[in-house]
Amino acid sequence: MKIPKSHPRRVSLTTREKIAGGVKKGITSLAGLAAHGRGEAFDYLIGEKTTKSAEKSIEAAAASLLLAKNPVISVNGNTTALVPKELIQLSRLLNAKLEVNIFHPSKHRELKIKNHLLKNGAKEVLLPDKDTRIKYLESNRKYVNPDGILKADVVFVPLEDGDRTEALIKNKKKVIVVDLNPLSRSARKATITIVDNITRAVPLLIKTIKQYKRFNEIRLQKTIKGYNHKKILKEALKEINKNLSKDK
Ligand code: ATP
């Protein structure tokens, strides 16, 4: 669908088209469409912009990813449809592996996701291995790649589900999520939560990592120490409250 340049909701509609395109290509699941809708609603509430608190989370995420020994980027059908090139750029910058991990079991869709990323320029995309699993998780997301998430110390998992965030943490990994809903279990359970749209958060994360690359370890550690998870989530809720009570 052609969306006129002057349309006031152009960005949101273009993003929606990308997700719908993901479904048509067999990358995104129908459930992923519903999850996107929930995201859109929360984006409206936070004002469809990167808030100051999300910027602080992005800074902590950049520092944490730069200090990681084995960072891994977990990709699913939504993230691959929305920001494939950006995820590949992030993986190059950090020398981090890209690994497919989806909730609704489908080997076919895993391969579609992998091929879409390869087509967009990824050199390597790991798939979950049916003989390798992380503990404390029952869903399909327990299967991981032995060279990827299994070994990772920091996992970047944009658009996560709460169970898996919790399981990854119990498996002693640091988990960075991007979730527009500050009330979700993933947002609450993660080590660092970026309450922002993935389409805005990943480009900004890339920019911040490029700046932080010249910082030494002490400086990066300081940035991480300055991150206060509870406070960040509270600030996101405050932002929503502020927008809800605005006089129009
Ligand atoms: P949880 O299990 O963590 O309580 P959930 O059941 O909402 O959360 P899912 O349905 O797996 O989890 O994930 C969808 C989440 O992703 C929602 O919280 C939604 O707000 C968020 N989301 C959807 N689209 C985007 C997007 N483009 N950017 C950031 N977050 C998004």
PDB file of C-alpha atoms and ligand atoms in Angstrom:
ATOM      1  CA  MET A   1       0.000   0.000   0.000  1.00  0.00           C
ATOM      2  CA  LYS A   2       1.272   3.480  -0.845  1.00  0.00           C
ATOM      3  CA  ILE A   3       1.129   5.770   2.187  1.00  0.00           C
ATOM      4  CA  PRO A   4       1.076   9.491   1.266  1.00  0.00           C
ATOM      5  CA  LYS A   5       4.123  11.418   2.515  1.00  0.00           C
ATOM      6  CA  SER A   6       1.842  13.958   4.167  1.00  0.00           C
ATOM      7  CA  HIS A   7      -0.103  11.365   6.184  1.00  0.00           C
ATOM      8  CA  PRO A   8       0.139  12.324   9.889  1.00  0.00           C
ATOM      9  CA  ARG A   9       0.578   8.671  10.905  1.00  0.00           C
ATOM     10  CA  ARG A  10       2.968   7.793   8.116  1.00  0.00           C
ATOM     11  CA  VAL A  11       5.740   6.300  10.292  1.00  0.00           C
ATOM     12  CA  SER A  12       3.360   4.084  12.231  1.00  0.00           C
ATOM     13  CA  LEU A  13       1.561   2.949   9.078  1.00  0.00           C
ATOM     14  CA  THR A  14       4.812   2.231   7.237  1.00  0.00           C
ATOM     15  CA  THR A  15       5.979   0.122  10.174  1.00  0.00           C
ATOM     16  CA  ARG A  16       2.657  -1.723  10.151  1.00  0.00           C
ATOM     17  CA  GLU A  17       3.135  -2.416   6.445  1.00  0.00           C
ATOM     18  CA  LYS A  18       6.558  -3.910   7.197  1.00  0.00           C
ATOM     19  CA  ILE A  19       5.072  -6.292   9.756  1.00  0.00           C
ATOM     20  CA  ALA A  20       2.261  -7.245   7.383  1.00  0.00           C
ATOM     21  CA  GLY A  21       4.928  -7.835   4.720  1.00  0.00           C
ATOM     22  CA  GLY A  22       6.750 -10.084   7.200  1.00  0.00           C
ATOM     23  CA  VAL A  23       3.630 -12.214   7.532  1.00  0.00           C
ATOM     24  CA  LYS A  24       3.229 -12.415   3.748  1.00  0.00           C
ATOM     25  CA  LYS A  25       6.850 -13.550   3.396  1.00  0.00           C
ATOM     26  CA  GLY A  26       6.369 -16.209   6.081  1.00  0.00           C
ATOM     27  CA  ILE A  27       8.827 -14.512   8.468  1.00  0.00           C
ATOM     28  CA  THR A  28       6.411 -13.131  11.045  1.00  0.00           C
ATOM     29  CA  SER A  29       3.701 -15.222  12.733  1.00  0.00           C
ATOM     30  CA  LEU A  30       0.073 -14.152  13.013  1.00  0.00           C
ATOM     31  CA  ALA A  31       0.603 -13.980  16.773  1.00  0.00           C
ATOM     32  CA  GLY A  32       3.497 -11.613  16.028  1.00  0.00           C
ATOM     33  CA  LEU A  33       0.991  -9.293  14.358  1.00  0.00           C
ATOM     34  CA  ALA A  34      -1.055  -9.192  17.544  1.00  0.00           C
ATOM     35  CA  ALA A  35       2.086  -8.512  19.587  1.00  0.00           C
ATOM     36  CA  HIS A  36       2.871  -5.631  17.238  1.00  0.00           C
ATOM     37  CA  GLY A  37      -0.594  -4.199  17.868  1.00  0.00           C
ATOM     38  CA  ARG A  38       0.060  -4.203  21.601  1.00  0.00           C
ATOM     39  CA  GLY A  39       3.324  -2.436  20.907  1.00  0.00           C
ATOM     40  CA  GLU A  40       1.583   0.212  18.776  1.00  0.00           C
ATOM     41  CA  ALA A  41      -0.829   0.966  21.603  1.00  0.00           C
ATOM     42  CA  PHE A  42       1.992   1.505  24.072  1.00  0.00           C
ATOM     43  CA  ASP A  43       3.919   3.565  21.539  1.00  0.00           C
ATOM     44  CA  TYR A  44       0.939   5.900  21.294  1.00  0.00           C
ATOM     45  CA  LEU A  45       0.952   6.195  25.067  1.00  0.00           C
ATOM     46  CA  ILE A  46       4.637   7.060  25.344  1.00  0.00           C
ATOM     47  CA  GLY A  47       4.226   9.689  22.618  1.00  0.00           C
ATOM     48  CA  GLU A  48       5.877   7.791  19.721  1.00  0.00           C
ATOM     49  CA  LYS A  49       9.295   9.157  20.587  1.00  0.00           C
ATOM     50  CA  THR A  50      12.405   8.003  22.408  1.00  0.00           C
ATOM     51  CA  THR A  51      12.051   9.279  25.947  1.00  0.00           C
ATOM     52  CA  LYS A  52      14.884  10.526  28.167  1.00  0.00           C
ATOM     53  CA  SER A  53      14.660   7.341  30.245  1.00  0.00           C
ATOM     54  CA  ALA A  54      14.879   5.158  27.130  1.00  0.00           C
ATOM     55  CA  GLU A  55      18.009   7.095  26.155  1.00  0.00           C
ATOM     56  CA  LYS A  56      19.527   6.220  29.552  1.00  0.00           C
ATOM     57  CA  SER A  57      18.692   2.544  29.003  1.00  0.00           C
ATOM     58  CA  ILE A  58      20.256   2.653  25.552  1.00  0.00           C
ATOM     59  CA  GLU A  59      23.466   4.071  27.047  1.00  0.00           C
ATOM     60  CA  ALA A  60      23.598   1.278  29.656  1.00  0.00           C
ATOM     61  CA  ALA A  61      22.819  -1.305  26.966  1.00  0.00           C
ATOM     62  CA  ALA A  62      25.617   0.018  24.748  1.00  0.00           C
ATOM     63  CA  ALA A  63      28.118  -0.164  27.620  1.00  0.00           C
ATOM     64  CA  SER A  64      26.991  -3.652  28.618  1.00  0.00           C
ATOM     65  CA  LEU A  65      27.204  -4.976  25.053  1.00  0.00           C
ATOM     66  CA  LEU A  66      30.658  -3.448  24.575  1.00  0.00           C
ATOM     67  CA  LEU A  67      31.915  -5.096  27.765  1.00  0.00           C
ATOM     68  CA  ALA A  68      30.409  -8.489  26.929  1.00  0.00           C
ATOM     69  CA  LYS A  69      32.759 -11.359  26.108  1.00  0.00           C
ATOM     70  CA  ASN A  70      30.151 -13.239  24.083  1.00  0.00           C
ATOM     71  CA  PRO A  71      27.262 -10.987  23.132  1.00  0.00           C
ATOM     72  CA  VAL A  72      24.473 -12.595  21.099  1.00  0.00           C
ATOM     73  CA  ILE A  73      21.553 -10.948  19.310  1.00  0.00           C
ATOM     74  CA  SER A  74      18.411 -13.031  19.442  1.00  0.00           C
ATOM     75  CA  VAL A  75      16.107 -12.434  16.461  1.00  0.00           C
ATOM     76  CA  ASN A  76      12.480 -13.358  15.842  1.00  0.00           C
ATOM     77  CA  GLY A  77       9.866 -12.819  13.146  1.00  0.00           C
ATOM     78  CA  ASN A  78       8.959  -9.282  14.215  1.00  0.00           C
ATOM     79  CA  THR A  79      12.477  -7.925  14.580  1.00  0.00           C
ATOM     80  CA  THR A  80      13.550  -9.485  11.276  1.00  0.00           C
ATOM     81  CA  ALA A  81      10.614  -7.873   9.475  1.00  0.00           C
ATOM     82  CA  LEU A  82      11.155  -4.456  11.086  1.00  0.00           C
ATOM     83  CA  VAL A  83      14.909  -3.888  11.419  1.00  0.00           C
ATOM     84  CA  PRO A  84      16.882  -6.577   9.548  1.00  0.00           C
ATOM     85  CA  LYS A  85      19.666  -4.302   8.285  1.00  0.00           C
ATOM     86  CA  GLU A  86      20.077  -2.582  11.641  1.00  0.00           C
ATOM     87  CA  LEU A  87      20.384  -5.897  13.504  1.00  0.00           C
ATOM     88  CA  ILE A  88      23.070  -6.994  11.057  1.00  0.00           C
ATOM     89  CA  GLN A  89      24.914  -3.697  11.522  1.00  0.00           C
ATOM     90  CA  LEU A  90      24.721  -4.145  15.291  1.00  0.00           C
ATOM     91  CA  SER A  91      26.093  -7.665  15.074  1.00  0.00           C
ATOM     92  CA  ARG A  92      29.040  -6.430  12.960  1.00  0.00           C
ATOM     93  CA  LEU A  93      29.829  -3.549  15.315  1.00  0.00           C
ATOM     94  CA  LEU A  94      29.874  -5.816  18.341  1.00  0.00           C
ATOM     95  CA  ASN A  95      31.157  -8.936  16.691  1.00  0.00           C
ATOM     96  CA  ALA A  96      28.030 -10.566  18.094  1.00  0.00           C
ATOM     97  CA  LYS A  97      26.314 -13.608  16.637  1.00  0.00           C
ATOM     98  CA  LEU A  98      22.758 -13.438  15.319  1.00  0.00           C
ATOM     99  CA  GLU A  99      20.603 -16.346  16.479  1.00  0.00           C
ATOM    100  CA  VAL A 100      17.026 -17.153  15.518  1.00  0.00           C
ATOM    101  CA  ASN A 101      14.714 -17.896  18.418  1.00  0.00           C
ATOM    102  CA  ILE A 102      10.935 -18.017  18.036  1.00  0.00           C
ATOM    103  CA  PHE A 103       8.042 -18.874  20.309  1.00  0.00           C
ATOM    104  CA  HIS A 104       5.788 -20.706  17.848  1.00  0.00           C
ATOM    105  CA  PRO A 105       7.707 -23.803  16.734  1.00  0.00           C
ATOM    106  CA  SER A 106       8.335 -23.849  12.971  1.00  0.00           C
ATOM    107  CA  LYS A 107      11.546 -25.021  11.315  1.00  0.00           C
ATOM    108  CA  HIS A 108      10.239 -23.551   8.091  1.00  0.00           C
ATOM    109  CA  ARG A 109       9.859 -20.073   9.608  1.00  0.00           C
ATOM    110  CA  GLU A 110      13.254 -20.287  11.326  1.00  0.00           C
ATOM    111  CA  LEU A 111      14.815 -20.876   7.917  1.00  0.00           C
ATOM    112  CA  LYS A 112      12.817 -18.054   6.346  1.00  0.00           C
ATOM    113  CA  ILE A 113      14.099 -15.675   9.039  1.00  0.00           C
ATOM    114  CA  LYS A 114      17.661 -16.874   8.537  1.00  0.00           C
ATOM    115  CA  ASN A 115      17.457 -16.491   4.753  1.00  0.00           C
ATOM    116  CA  HIS A 116      15.929 -13.028   4.996  1.00  0.00           C
ATOM    117  CA  LEU A 117      18.857 -11.903   7.169  1.00  0.00           C
ATOM    118  CA  LEU A 118      21.388 -13.521   4.824  1.00  0.00           C
ATOM    119  CA  LYS A 119      19.723 -11.743   1.893  1.00  0.00           C
ATOM    120  CA  ASN A 120      20.055  -8.456   3.782  1.00  0.00           C
ATOM    121  CA  GLY A 121      23.800  -8.957   4.194  1.00  0.00           C
ATOM    122  CA  ALA A 122      24.335 -11.124   7.317  1.00  0.00           C
ATOM    123  CA  LYS A 123      27.383 -13.388   7.045  1.00  0.00           C
ATOM    124  CA  GLU A 124      26.141 -15.978   9.504  1.00  0.00           C
ATOM    125  CA  VAL A 125      22.855 -16.660  11.276  1.00  0.00           C
ATOM    126  CA  LEU A 126      22.653 -19.391  13.916  1.00  0.00           C
ATOM    127  CA  LEU A 127      19.615 -21.607  14.347  1.00  0.00           C
ATOM    128  CA  PRO A 128      18.490 -23.350  17.538  1.00  0.00           C
ATOM    129  CA  ASP A 129      19.713 -26.903  17.974  1.00  0.00           C
ATOM    130  CA  LYS A 130      17.177 -29.519  19.025  1.00  0.00           C
ATOM    131  CA  ASP A 131      19.759 -31.210  21.274  1.00  0.00           C
ATOM    132  CA  THR A 132      20.828 -28.037  23.087  1.00  0.00           C
ATOM    133  CA  ARG A 133      18.574 -26.291  25.560  1.00  0.00           C
ATOM    134  CA  ILE A 134      18.732 -23.797  28.369  1.00  0.00           C
ATOM    135  CA  LYS A 135      17.309 -24.711  31.765  1.00  0.00           C
ATOM    136  CA  TYR A 136      14.144 -23.368  33.425  1.00  0.00           C
ATOM    137  CA  LEU A 137      12.099 -23.016  30.205  1.00  0.00           C
ATOM    138  CA  GLU A 138       9.411 -25.256  28.711  1.00  0.00           C
ATOM    139  CA  SER A 139       8.472 -23.465  25.478  1.00  0.00           C
ATOM    140  CA  ASN A 140      10.124 -23.839  22.067  1.00  0.00           C
ATOM    141  CA  ARG A 141      12.405 -20.980  23.035  1.00  0.00           C
ATOM    142  CA  LYS A 142      14.440 -23.311  25.288  1.00  0.00           C
ATOM    143  CA  TYR A 143      16.330 -24.657  22.235  1.00  0.00           C
ATOM    144  CA  VAL A 144      19.489 -22.694  21.573  1.00  0.00           C
ATOM    145  CA  ASN A 145      22.634 -22.910  19.510  1.00  0.00           C
ATOM    146  CA  PRO A 146      25.705 -24.285  21.346  1.00  0.00           C
ATOM    147  CA  ASP A 147      27.902 -21.573  19.764  1.00  0.00           C
ATOM    148  CA  GLY A 148      25.410 -18.792  20.385  1.00  0.00           C
ATOM    149  CA  ILE A 149      22.991 -18.207  23.237  1.00  0.00           C
ATOM    150  CA  LEU A 150      24.234 -21.209  25.213  1.00  0.00           C
ATOM    151  CA  LYS A 151      27.670 -19.582  25.583  1.00  0.00           C
ATOM    152  CA  ALA A 152      26.513 -15.958  25.675  1.00  0.00           C
ATOM    153  CA  ASP A 153      27.112 -13.727  28.695  1.00  0.00           C
ATOM    154  CA  VAL A 154      24.927 -10.890  27.371  1.00  0.00           C
ATOM    155  CA  VAL A 155      21.871 -11.525  25.194  1.00  0.00           C
ATOM    156  CA  PHE A 156      20.132  -8.713  23.332  1.00  0.00           C
ATOM    157  CA  VAL A 157      16.568  -9.881  22.906  1.00  0.00           C
ATOM    158  CA  PRO A 158      14.350  -7.214  21.432  1.00  0.00           C
ATOM    159  CA  LEU A 159      10.664  -8.113  21.840  1.00  0.00           C
ATOM    160  CA  GLU A 160      11.011 -10.859  24.364  1.00  0.00           C
ATOM    161  CA  ASP A 161       8.524 -12.912  26.290  1.00  0.00           C
ATOM    162  CA  GLY A 162       8.654 -12.817  30.051  1.00  0.00           C
ATOM    163  CA  ASP A 163       9.248 -16.545  30.609  1.00  0.00           C
ATOM    164  CA  ARG A 164      12.320 -16.568  28.479  1.00  0.00           C
ATOM    165  CA  THR A 165      13.759 -13.406  30.017  1.00  0.00           C
ATOM    166  CA  GLU A 166      13.402 -15.006  33.419  1.00  0.00           C
ATOM    167  CA  ALA A 167      14.944 -18.280  32.221  1.00  0.00           C
ATOM    168  CA  LEU A 168      17.908 -16.535  30.588  1.00  0.00           C
ATOM    169  CA  ILE A 169      18.566 -14.624  33.801  1.00  0.00           C
ATOM    170  CA  LYS A 170      18.414 -17.857  35.816  1.00  0.00           C
ATOM    171  CA  ASN A 171      20.924 -19.254  33.321  1.00  0.00           C
ATOM    172  CA  LYS A 172      23.233 -16.457  34.507  1.00  0.00           C
ATOM    173  CA  LYS A 173      22.978 -14.273  31.427  1.00  0.00           C
ATOM    174  CA  LYS A 174      22.522 -10.544  31.302  1.00  0.00           C
ATOM    175  CA  VAL A 175      19.425  -9.777  29.272  1.00  0.00           C
ATOM    176  CA  ILE A 176      18.741  -6.559  27.397  1.00  0.00           C
ATOM    177  CA  VAL A 177      15.200  -6.181  26.074  1.00  0.00           C
ATOM    178  CA  VAL A 178      13.370  -3.586  24.006  1.00  0.00           C
ATOM    179  CA  ASP A 179       9.717  -3.495  25.006  1.00  0.00           C
ATOM    180  CA  LEU A 180       7.227  -0.690  24.625  1.00  0.00           C
ATOM    181  CA  ASN A 181       5.202  -2.058  27.513  1.00  0.00           C
ATOM    182  CA  PRO A 182       6.888  -1.128  30.816  1.00  0.00           C
ATOM    183  CA  LEU A 183       4.433  -3.391  32.636  1.00  0.00           C
ATOM    184  CA  SER A 184       5.303  -6.601  30.778  1.00  0.00           C
ATOM    185  CA  ARG A 185       7.081  -9.368  32.610  1.00  0.00           C
ATOM    186  CA  SER A 186      10.029  -9.144  30.219  1.00  0.00           C
ATOM    187  CA  ALA A 187      10.392  -5.425  30.894  1.00  0.00           C
ATOM    188  CA  ARG A 188      10.367  -6.123  34.627  1.00  0.00           C
ATOM    189  CA  LYS A 189      12.604  -9.193  34.652  1.00  0.00           C
ATOM    190  CA  ALA A 190      15.337  -8.030  32.254  1.00  0.00           C
ATOM    191  CA  THR A 191      18.719  -6.723  33.359  1.00  0.00           C
ATOM    192  CA  ILE A 192      18.262  -3.637  31.164  1.00  0.00           C
ATOM    193  CA  THR A 193      14.972  -2.598  29.555  1.00  0.00           C
ATOM    194  CA  ILE A 194      14.670  -0.104  26.749  1.00  0.00           C
ATOM    195  CA  VAL A 195      11.058   1.132  26.707  1.00  0.00           C
ATOM    196  CA  ASP A 196      10.979   2.247  23.102  1.00  0.00           C
ATOM    197  CA  ASN A 197      10.011   1.115  19.643  1.00  0.00           C
ATOM    198  CA  ILE A 198      12.571  -1.257  18.190  1.00  0.00           C
ATOM    199  CA  THR A 199      12.561   0.843  15.011  1.00  0.00           C
ATOM    200  CA  ARG A 200      13.874   3.854  16.960  1.00  0.00           C
ATOM    201  CA  ALA A 201      15.874   2.036  19.648  1.00  0.00           C
ATOM    202  CA  VAL A 202      18.184  -0.044  17.464  1.00  0.00           C
ATOM    203  CA  PRO A 203      19.453   2.840  15.272  1.00  0.00           C
ATOM    204  CA  LEU A 204      20.110   4.876  18.428  1.00  0.00           C
ATOM    205  CA  LEU A 205      21.845   1.931  20.075  1.00  0.00           C
ATOM    206  CA  ILE A 206      24.114   1.626  17.027  1.00  0.00           C
ATOM    207  CA  LYS A 207      24.936   5.346  17.186  1.00  0.00           C
ATOM    208  CA  THR A 208      25.686   5.142  20.926  1.00  0.00           C
ATOM    209  CA  ILE A 209      27.903   2.059  20.530  1.00  0.00           C
ATOM    210  CA  LYS A 210      29.916   3.876  17.861  1.00  0.00           C
ATOM    211  CA  GLN A 211      30.484   6.764  20.302  1.00  0.00           C
ATOM    212  CA  TYR A 212      31.234   4.498  23.285  1.00  0.00           C
ATOM    213  CA  LYS A 213      33.740   2.344  21.410  1.00  0.00           C
ATOM    214  CA  ARG A 214      36.491   4.750  22.415  1.00  0.00           C
ATOM    215  CA  PHE A 215      35.624   4.595  26.128  1.00  0.00           C
ATOM    216  CA  ASN A 216      37.699   2.490  28.488  1.00  0.00           C
ATOM    217  CA  GLU A 217      36.321  -0.245  30.744  1.00  0.00           C
ATOM    218  CA  ILE A 218      36.057   1.972  33.839  1.00  0.00           C
ATOM    219  CA  ARG A 219      33.969   4.508  31.956  1.00  0.00           C
ATOM    220  CA  LEU A 220      31.701   1.800  30.552  1.00  0.00           C
ATOM    221  CA  GLN A 221      31.279   0.188  33.988  1.00  0.00           C
ATOM    222  CA  LYS A 222      30.326   3.575  35.404  1.00  0.00           C
ATOM    223  CA  THR A 223      27.591   3.931  32.803  1.00  0.00           C
ATOM    224  CA  ILE A 224      26.202   0.510  33.736  1.00  0.00           C
ATOM    225  CA  LYS A 225      26.334   1.326  37.466  1.00  0.00           C
ATOM    226  CA  GLY A 226      24.341   4.487  36.816  1.00  0.00           C
ATOM    227  CA  TYR A 227      21.461   2.454  35.390  1.00  0.00           C
ATOM    228  CA  ASN A 228      18.604   1.987  37.847  1.00  0.00           C
ATOM    229  CA  HIS A 229      16.145  -0.571  36.481  1.00  0.00           C
ATOM    230  CA  LYS A 230      13.203   0.187  38.775  1.00  0.00           C
ATOM    231  CA  LYS A 231      13.607   3.914  38.282  1.00  0.00           C
ATOM    232  CA  ILE A 232      13.710   3.555  34.490  1.00  0.00           C
ATOM    233  CA  LEU A 233      10.428   1.614  34.464  1.00  0.00           C
ATOM    234  CA  LYS A 234       8.835   4.151  36.810  1.00  0.00           C
ATOM    235  CA  GLU A 235       9.935   6.983  34.541  1.00  0.00           C
ATOM    236  CA  ALA A 236       8.340   5.235  31.546  1.00  0.00           C
ATOM    237  CA  LEU A 237       5.067   4.912  33.464  1.00  0.00           C
ATOM    238  CA  LYS A 238       5.273   8.565  34.480  1.00  0.00           C
ATOM    239  CA  GLU A 239       5.684   9.512  30.819  1.00  0.00           C
ATOM    240  CA  ILE A 240       2.552   7.522  29.962  1.00  0.00           C
ATOM    241  CA  ASN A 241       0.628   9.180  32.799  1.00  0.00           C
ATOM    242  CA  LYS A 242       1.782  12.585  31.654  1.00  0.00           C
ATOM    243  CA  ASN A 243       0.568  11.909  28.108  1.00  0.00           C
ATOM    244  CA  LEU A 244      -2.744  10.558  29.359  1.00  0.00           C
ATOM    245  CA  SER A 245      -3.453  13.635  31.437  1.00  0.00           C
ATOM    246  CA  LYS A 246      -2.385  16.176  28.811  1.00  0.00           C
ATOM    247  CA  ASP A 247      -4.998  18.742  27.835  1.00  0.00           C
ATOM    248  CA  LYS A 248      -5.648  18.326  24.137  1.00  0.00           C
TER     249      LYS A 248
HETATM  250  P1  ATP B   1       5.372 -10.689  28.843  1.00  0.00           P
HETATM  251  O1  ATP B   1       5.355 -12.159  28.594  1.00  0.00           O
HETATM  252  O2  ATP B   1       6.736 -10.137  28.924  1.00  0.00           O
HETATM  253  O3  ATP B   1       4.490 -10.191  29.976  1.00  0.00           O
HETATM  254  P2  ATP B   1       3.807 -10.170  26.450  1.00  0.00           P
HETATM  255  O4  ATP B   1       2.913 -11.309  26.727  1.00  0.00           O
HETATM  256  O5  ATP B   1       3.202  -8.847  26.122  1.00  0.00           O
HETATM  257  O6  ATP B   1       4.819  -9.887  27.598  1.00  0.00           O
HETATM  258  P3  ATP B   1       4.744 -10.864  23.842  1.00  0.00           P
HETATM  259  O7  ATP B   1       3.369 -10.831  23.329  1.00  0.00           O
HETATM  260  O8  ATP B   1       5.609 -12.034  23.589  1.00  0.00           O
HETATM  261  O9  ATP B   1       4.841 -10.580  25.362  1.00  0.00           O
HETATM  262  O10 ATP B   1       5.581  -9.628  23.273  1.00  0.00           O
HETATM  263  C1  ATP B   1       5.078  -8.539  22.756  1.00  0.00           C
HETATM  264  C2  ATP B   1       5.705  -7.371  23.476  1.00  0.00           C
HETATM  265  O11 ATP B   1       6.505  -6.665  22.547  1.00  0.00           O
HETATM  266  C3  ATP B   1       4.630  -6.453  23.989  1.00  0.00           C
HETATM  267  O12 ATP B   1       4.906  -6.076  25.307  1.00  0.00           O
HETATM  268  C4  ATP B   1       4.718  -5.240  23.057  1.00  0.00           C
HETATM  269  O13 ATP B   1       4.488  -4.047  23.768  1.00  0.00           O
HETATM  270  C5  ATP B   1       6.152  -5.291  22.582  1.00  0.00           C
HETATM  271  N1  ATP B   1       6.325  -4.774  21.214  1.00  0.00           N
HETATM  272  C6  ATP B   1       5.612  -5.077  20.109  1.00  0.00           C
HETATM  273  N2  ATP B   1       6.063  -4.419  19.039  1.00  0.00           N
HETATM  274  C7  ATP B   1       7.114  -3.667  19.472  1.00  0.00           C
HETATM  275  C8  ATP B   1       8.023  -2.776  18.832  1.00  0.00           C
HETATM  276  N3  ATP B   1       7.951  -2.499  17.538  1.00  0.00           N
HETATM  277  N4  ATP B   1       8.977  -2.226  19.600  1.00  0.00           N
HETATM  278  C9  ATP B   1       9.091  -2.496  20.912  1.00  0.00           C
HETATM  279  N5  ATP B   1       8.250  -3.317  21.579  1.00  0.00           N
HETATM  280  C10 ATP B   1       7.267  -3.901  20.870  1.00  0.00           C
END
